[in-house]
GROMACS .gro file of C-alpha atoms in nm:
model
  291
    1MET     CA    1   0.000   0.000   0.000
    2GLU     CA    2   0.126   0.347  -0.089
    3ILE     CA    3   0.133   0.593   0.199
    4THR     CA    4   0.093   0.960   0.105
    5LYS     CA    5  -0.131   1.109   0.378
    6VAL     CA    6  -0.042   1.065   0.744
    7GLY     CA    7  -0.254   1.149   1.047
    8VAL     CA    8  -0.086   1.220   1.382
    9VAL     CA    9  -0.292   1.215   1.703
   10GLY     CA   10  -0.136   1.433   1.972
   11ALA     CA   11   0.063   1.751   1.915
   12GLY     CA   12   0.297   1.723   2.213
   13GLN     CA   13   0.671   1.660   2.224
   14MET     CA   14   0.649   1.338   2.022
   15GLY     CA   15   0.360   1.432   1.794
   16ASN     CA   16   0.513   1.754   1.664
   17GLY     CA   17   0.844   1.576   1.600
   18ILE     CA   18   0.668   1.299   1.407
   19ALA     CA   19   0.478   1.558   1.200
   20HIS     CA   20   0.810   1.736   1.133
   21VAL     CA   21   0.995   1.433   0.993
   22PHE     CA   22   0.702   1.311   0.783
   23ALA     CA   23   0.641   1.654   0.630
   24LEU     CA   24   1.012   1.695   0.556
   25ALA     CA   25   1.010   1.356   0.383
   26GLY     CA   26   0.730   1.467   0.150
   27TYR     CA   27   0.419   1.327   0.320
   28ASP     CA   28   0.102   1.532   0.371
   29VAL     CA   29   0.042   1.550   0.746
   30LEU     CA   30  -0.278   1.616   0.938
   31LEU     CA   31  -0.196   1.688   1.304
   32ASN     CA   32  -0.474   1.649   1.561
   33ASP     CA   33  -0.505   1.758   1.922
   34ILE     CA   34  -0.787   1.849   2.163
   35SER     CA   35  -0.626   2.192   2.223
   36GLN     CA   36  -0.585   2.470   1.966
   37ASP     CA   37  -0.302   2.615   2.179
   38ALA     CA   38  -0.121   2.281   2.163
   39LEU     CA   39  -0.153   2.277   1.784
   40GLU     CA   40  -0.016   2.631   1.755
   41ARG     CA   41   0.273   2.550   1.991
   42ALA     CA   42   0.346   2.239   1.786
   43LEU     CA   43   0.372   2.438   1.462
   44ASP     CA   44   0.599   2.692   1.633
   45THR     CA   45   0.821   2.408   1.755
   46VAL     CA   46   0.836   2.254   1.407
   47ARG     CA   47   0.937   2.590   1.258
   48ARG     CA   48   1.209   2.643   1.521
   49ASN     CA   49   1.348   2.294   1.470
   50LEU     CA   50   1.350   2.338   1.091
   51GLU     CA   51   1.540   2.664   1.138
   52ARG     CA   52   1.799   2.476   1.343
   53GLN     CA   53   1.838   2.227   1.060
   54ILE     CA   54   1.882   2.514   0.813
   55ALA     CA   55   2.148   2.670   1.038
   56ARG     CA   56   2.334   2.337   1.049
   57GLU     CA   57   2.301   2.310   0.669
   58LYS     CA   58   2.106   1.984   0.699
   59ILE     CA   59   1.822   2.121   0.483
   60SER     CA   60   1.756   2.425   0.263
   61GLU     CA   61   1.520   2.715   0.327
   62ALA     CA   62   1.299   2.590   0.043
   63GLU     CA   63   1.277   2.240   0.194
   64ALA     CA   64   1.177   2.387   0.531
   65GLN     CA   65   0.906   2.605   0.378
   66ALA     CA   66   0.770   2.310   0.180
   67ALA     CA   67   0.760   2.095   0.495
   68VAL     CA   68   0.562   2.356   0.691
   69GLY     CA   69   0.323   2.382   0.397
   70ARG     CA   70   0.252   2.007   0.414
   71ILE     CA   71   0.130   2.018   0.777
   72ARG     CA   72  -0.236   2.093   0.846
   73THR     CA   73  -0.398   2.089   1.189
   74THR     CA   74  -0.742   1.993   1.317
   75LEU     CA   75  -0.931   1.966   1.645
   76LYS     CA   76  -1.160   1.698   1.496
   77LEU     CA   77  -1.033   1.344   1.527
   78GLU     CA   78  -1.270   1.224   1.255
   79ASP     CA   79  -1.084   1.444   1.002
   80LEU     CA   80  -0.803   1.185   1.009
   81GLY     CA   81  -1.037   0.935   0.843
   82GLY     CA   82  -0.903   1.002   0.494
   83THR     CA   83  -0.538   0.935   0.578
   84ASP     CA   84  -0.341   0.623   0.476
   85LEU     CA   85  -0.152   0.589   0.803
   86VAL     CA   86  -0.249   0.705   1.153
   87ILE     CA   87   0.012   0.743   1.428
   88GLU     CA   88  -0.131   0.781   1.777
   89ALA     CA   89   0.110   0.984   1.993
   90ALA     CA   90  -0.109   1.070   2.290
   91THR     CA   91  -0.020   1.034   2.656
   92GLU     CA   92   0.120   0.699   2.776
   93ARG     CA   93  -0.208   0.573   2.921
   94GLU     CA   94  -0.384   0.270   2.778
   95ASP     CA   95  -0.736   0.396   2.852
   96VAL     CA   96  -0.665   0.721   2.665
   97LYS     CA   97  -0.526   0.535   2.364
   98ASN     CA   98  -0.821   0.294   2.353
   99ALA     CA   99  -1.067   0.583   2.368
  100ILE     CA  100  -0.892   0.754   2.075
  101PHE     CA  101  -0.902   0.438   1.861
  102GLU     CA  102  -1.270   0.381   1.947
  103ARG     CA  103  -1.361   0.731   1.828
  104LEU     CA  104  -1.141   0.710   1.521
  105LEU     CA  105  -1.234   0.366   1.384
  106PRO     CA  106  -1.575   0.449   1.229
  107HIS     CA  107  -1.411   0.717   1.011
  108LEU     CA  108  -1.110   0.522   0.877
  109LYS     CA  109  -1.074   0.374   0.530
  110PRO     CA  110  -1.063  -0.009   0.536
  111GLU     CA  111  -0.701  -0.010   0.417
  112THR     CA  112  -0.569   0.254   0.661
  113ILE     CA  113  -0.283   0.132   0.880
  114LEU     CA  114  -0.328   0.218   1.247
  115THR     CA  115  -0.021   0.256   1.473
  116SER     CA  116   0.074   0.366   1.822
  117ASN     CA  117   0.387   0.549   1.928
  118THR     CA  118   0.357   0.383   2.270
  119SER     CA  119   0.689   0.326   2.442
  120SER     CA  120   0.576   0.030   2.651
  121ILE     CA  121   0.211  -0.081   2.619
  122SER     CA  122   0.118  -0.416   2.459
  123ILE     CA  123   0.057  -0.376   2.086
  124THR     CA  124  -0.142  -0.701   2.075
  125ARG     CA  125  -0.375  -0.572   2.347
  126LEU     CA  126  -0.422  -0.231   2.183
  127ALA     CA  127  -0.482  -0.395   1.844
  128SER     CA  128  -0.742  -0.632   1.986
  129ARG     CA  129  -0.966  -0.337   2.069
  130THR     CA  130  -0.976  -0.226   1.704
  131ASP     CA  131  -1.139  -0.359   1.387
  132ARG     CA  132  -0.801  -0.411   1.213
  133PRO     CA  133  -0.552  -0.600   1.433
  134GLU     CA  134  -0.378  -0.724   1.117
  135LYS     CA  135  -0.316  -0.360   1.013
  136PHE     CA  136  -0.205  -0.243   1.359
  137MET     CA  137   0.156  -0.195   1.472
  138GLY     CA  138   0.374  -0.026   1.727
  139PHE     CA  139   0.559   0.263   1.561
  140HIS     CA  140   0.790   0.390   1.834
  141PHE     CA  141   0.998   0.699   1.756
  142MET     CA  142   1.277   0.818   1.984
  143ASN     CA  143   1.284   1.166   2.137
  144PRO     CA  144   1.375   1.417   1.993
  145VAL     CA  145   1.225   1.273   1.675
  146PRO     CA  146   1.402   1.499   1.419
  147VAL     CA  147   1.742   1.404   1.564
  148MET     CA  148   1.716   1.039   1.670
  149LYS     CA  149   1.771   0.785   1.392
  150LEU     CA  150   1.597   0.480   1.541
  151VAL     CA  151   1.234   0.369   1.506
  152GLU     CA  152   1.116   0.054   1.684
  153LEU     CA  153   0.865  -0.148   1.480
  154ILE     CA  154   0.657  -0.378   1.699
  155ARG     CA  155   0.425  -0.639   1.553
  156GLY     CA  156   0.125  -0.759   1.750
  157ILE     CA  157   0.030  -1.126   1.731
  158ALA     CA  158  -0.210  -1.054   1.441
  159THR     CA  159  -0.004  -0.800   1.241
  160ASP     CA  160   0.030  -0.916   0.880
  161GLU     CA  161   0.346  -0.910   0.668
  162PRO     CA  162   0.226  -0.643   0.416
  163THR     CA  163   0.168  -0.398   0.705
  164PHE     CA  164   0.515  -0.463   0.845
  165LYS     CA  165   0.679  -0.428   0.502
  166THR     CA  166   0.489  -0.104   0.433
  167LEU     CA  167   0.604   0.054   0.758
  168LEU     CA  168   0.959  -0.068   0.702
  169GLY     CA  169   0.954   0.125   0.373
  170VAL     CA  170   0.810   0.432   0.547
  171VAL     CA  171   1.091   0.430   0.804
  172GLU     CA  172   1.350   0.410   0.526
  173SER     CA  173   1.182   0.701   0.342
  174LEU     CA  174   1.225   0.912   0.657
  175GLY     CA  175   1.600   0.847   0.652
  176LYS     CA  176   1.578   0.649   0.976
  177THR     CA  177   1.669   0.295   1.079
  178ALA     CA  178   1.411   0.040   1.191
  179ALA     CA  179   1.465  -0.208   1.473
  180SER     CA  180   1.213  -0.490   1.483
  181ALA     CA  181   1.105  -0.567   1.841
  182GLU     CA  182   0.885  -0.841   1.981
  183ASP     CA  183   0.571  -0.740   2.168
  184PHE     CA  184   0.697  -0.762   2.525
  185PRO     CA  185   0.669  -0.483   2.786
  186ALA     CA  186   0.875  -0.174   2.692
  187PHE     CA  187   1.018  -0.344   2.378
  188ILE     CA  188   1.397  -0.299   2.337
  189VAL     CA  189   1.513   0.055   2.413
  190ASN     CA  190   1.301   0.121   2.721
  191ARG     CA  191   1.339  -0.236   2.849
  192ILE     CA  192   1.710  -0.152   2.888
  193LEU     CA  193   1.702   0.226   2.944
  194MET     CA  194   1.426   0.267   3.204
  195PRO     CA  195   1.566   0.022   3.462
  196MET     CA  196   1.897   0.211   3.434
  197ILE     CA  197   1.719   0.540   3.504
  198ASN     CA  198   1.522   0.378   3.786
  199GLU     CA  199   1.846   0.245   3.936
  200ALA     CA  200   1.996   0.595   3.917
  201VAL     CA  201   1.695   0.722   4.115
  202TYR     CA  202   1.749   0.443   4.371
  203THR     CA  203   2.115   0.548   4.393
  204LEU     CA  204   1.996   0.899   4.476
  205TYR     CA  205   1.722   0.773   4.711
  206GLU     CA  206   1.968   0.561   4.910
  207GLY     CA  207   2.218   0.847   4.938
  208VAL     CA  208   2.492   0.677   4.740
  209GLY     CA  209   2.540   0.995   4.536
  210SER     CA  210   2.389   1.336   4.469
  211VAL     CA  211   2.210   1.433   4.148
  212LYS     CA  212   2.526   1.602   4.023
  213SER     CA  213   2.764   1.318   4.114
  214ILE     CA  214   2.538   1.049   3.962
  215ASP     CA  215   2.500   1.233   3.633
  216GLU     CA  216   2.868   1.331   3.611
  217SER     CA  217   2.973   0.974   3.691
  218MET     CA  218   2.771   0.830   3.403
  219LYS     CA  219   2.875   1.104   3.159
  220LEU     CA  220   3.246   1.086   3.238
  221GLY     CA  221   3.270   0.724   3.354
  222ALA     CA  222   3.046   0.556   3.096
  223ASN     CA  223   3.069   0.818   2.819
  224HIS     CA  224   2.695   0.882   2.817
  225PRO     CA  225   2.604   1.211   2.644
  226MET     CA  226   2.352   1.291   2.920
  227GLY     CA  227   2.333   1.173   3.281
  228PRO     CA  228   2.043   0.939   3.370
  229LEU     CA  229   1.866   1.190   3.596
  230GLU     CA  230   1.902   1.469   3.341
  231LEU     CA  231   1.770   1.227   3.078
  232ALA     CA  232   1.474   1.134   3.301
  233ASP     CA  233   1.384   1.503   3.328
  234PHE     CA  234   1.406   1.534   2.950
  235ILE     CA  235   1.181   1.231   2.892
  236GLY     CA  236   0.935   1.328   3.167
  237LEU     CA  237   0.928   1.160   3.508
  238ASP     CA  238   0.561   1.067   3.462
  239THR     CA  239   0.652   0.879   3.143
  240CYS     CA  240   0.945   0.706   3.318
  241LEU     CA  241   0.714   0.598   3.603
  242ALA     CA  242   0.446   0.478   3.362
  243ILE     CA  243   0.697   0.260   3.174
  244MET     CA  244   0.841   0.117   3.497
  245ASN     CA  245   0.488   0.027   3.608
  246VAL     CA  246   0.425  -0.148   3.274
  247LEU     CA  247   0.750  -0.345   3.317
  248HIS     CA  248   0.671  -0.430   3.680
  249ASP     CA  249   0.312  -0.533   3.607
  250GLY     CA  250   0.388  -0.712   3.281
  251LEU     CA  251   0.695  -0.910   3.387
  252ALA     CA  252   0.619  -0.951   3.761
  253ASP     CA  253   0.986  -0.917   3.855
  254THR     CA  254   1.086  -0.708   4.159
  255LYS     CA  255   1.388  -0.572   3.973
  256TYR     CA  256   1.142  -0.347   3.786
  257ARG     CA  257   0.986  -0.199   4.103
  258PRO     CA  258   0.967   0.180   4.055
  259CYS     CA  259   1.178   0.372   4.305
  260PRO     CA  260   0.958   0.542   4.571
  261LEU     CA  261   1.146   0.868   4.510
  262LEU     CA  262   1.043   0.863   4.142
  263THR     CA  263   0.681   0.815   4.251
  264LYS     CA  264   0.714   1.103   4.500
  265TYR     CA  265   0.843   1.345   4.235
  266VAL     CA  266   0.555   1.254   4.004
  267GLU     CA  267   0.303   1.296   4.286
  268ALA     CA  268   0.449   1.642   4.352
  269GLY     CA  269   0.401   1.736   3.987
  270TRP     CA  270   0.777   1.771   3.942
  271LEU     CA  271   0.787   1.596   3.606
  272GLY     CA  272   1.111   1.739   3.465
  273ARG     CA  273   1.170   1.999   3.198
  274LYS     CA  274   0.805   2.026   3.093
  275THR     CA  275   0.704   2.146   3.441
  276GLN     CA  276   1.031   2.334   3.507
  277ARG     CA  277   1.117   2.108   3.802
  278GLY     CA  278   1.229   1.749   3.835
  279PHE     CA  279   1.568   1.623   3.949
  280TYR     CA  280   1.680   1.967   3.837
  281ASP     CA  281   1.513   2.307   3.879
  282TYR     CA  282   1.495   2.477   3.536
  283ARG     CA  283   1.342   2.807   3.644
  284GLY     CA  284   1.670   2.997   3.646
  285GLU     CA  285   1.935   3.056   3.381
  286THR     CA  286   2.106   2.724   3.450
  287PRO     CA  287   1.955   2.398   3.586
  288VAL     CA  288   2.011   2.345   3.961
  289PRO     CA  289   1.988   1.999   4.124
  290THR     CA  290   1.685   1.964   4.355
  291ARG     CA  291   1.860   1.710   4.581
   0.00000   0.00000   0.00000
């Protein structure tokens, strides 16, 4: 199946990045959100990120203008019915995702491929709630989407081969690399990454090191570009907690138990960069550790 029109549900950090890369690759994009402000912020973010790519001579001014021209926005979910591929990039909550699919299904073409950008939730389970489990896949982009080269492709138990091959071609057309993952909790990247972040939070919780010493140790001692606590703030502590809960519930292994300190930060609303406070306080000129 040829994909030319792409619908993206959710205009947040992931959704606007997905819209960006698809539009730049020549696809017509329809970006949906429940908030007009979110849609306007998303377009502003896309423009800023395209300008960065121009400054780094990754793309031309003409390519950037053409990409912006390919993105349309809508508050009506049913408007995505005419697209060839839908990518759900809403919040990492299964009930929210299921509600979106339920509202969307009556409006979709029979051949439309339905995907979720979920970072941890069972693709088989999500697909089973739709009318097209054979045309349903996990389509997991990494954050920030315009920069990161990897896309995890996750087949549910019913996903057919033509759907997988189509999405493999789409990933290649975006200039990215696909990694095929089996449908187990958190797939590949987050199955490895989130327990490391959770262990860093335990290291802080138990007083083994401070925020600064933990992050500096991993940057200078393991050559990581960003410390695990800084990375957690970038991802969003609520997302980190949600993925750890999926791992803990899905695999029933105590090694995936979320650190109580991570839970406490989320309960306080200190979710990282997006709320200006997490393991660092971002309200000043430079981030300051909060512990």
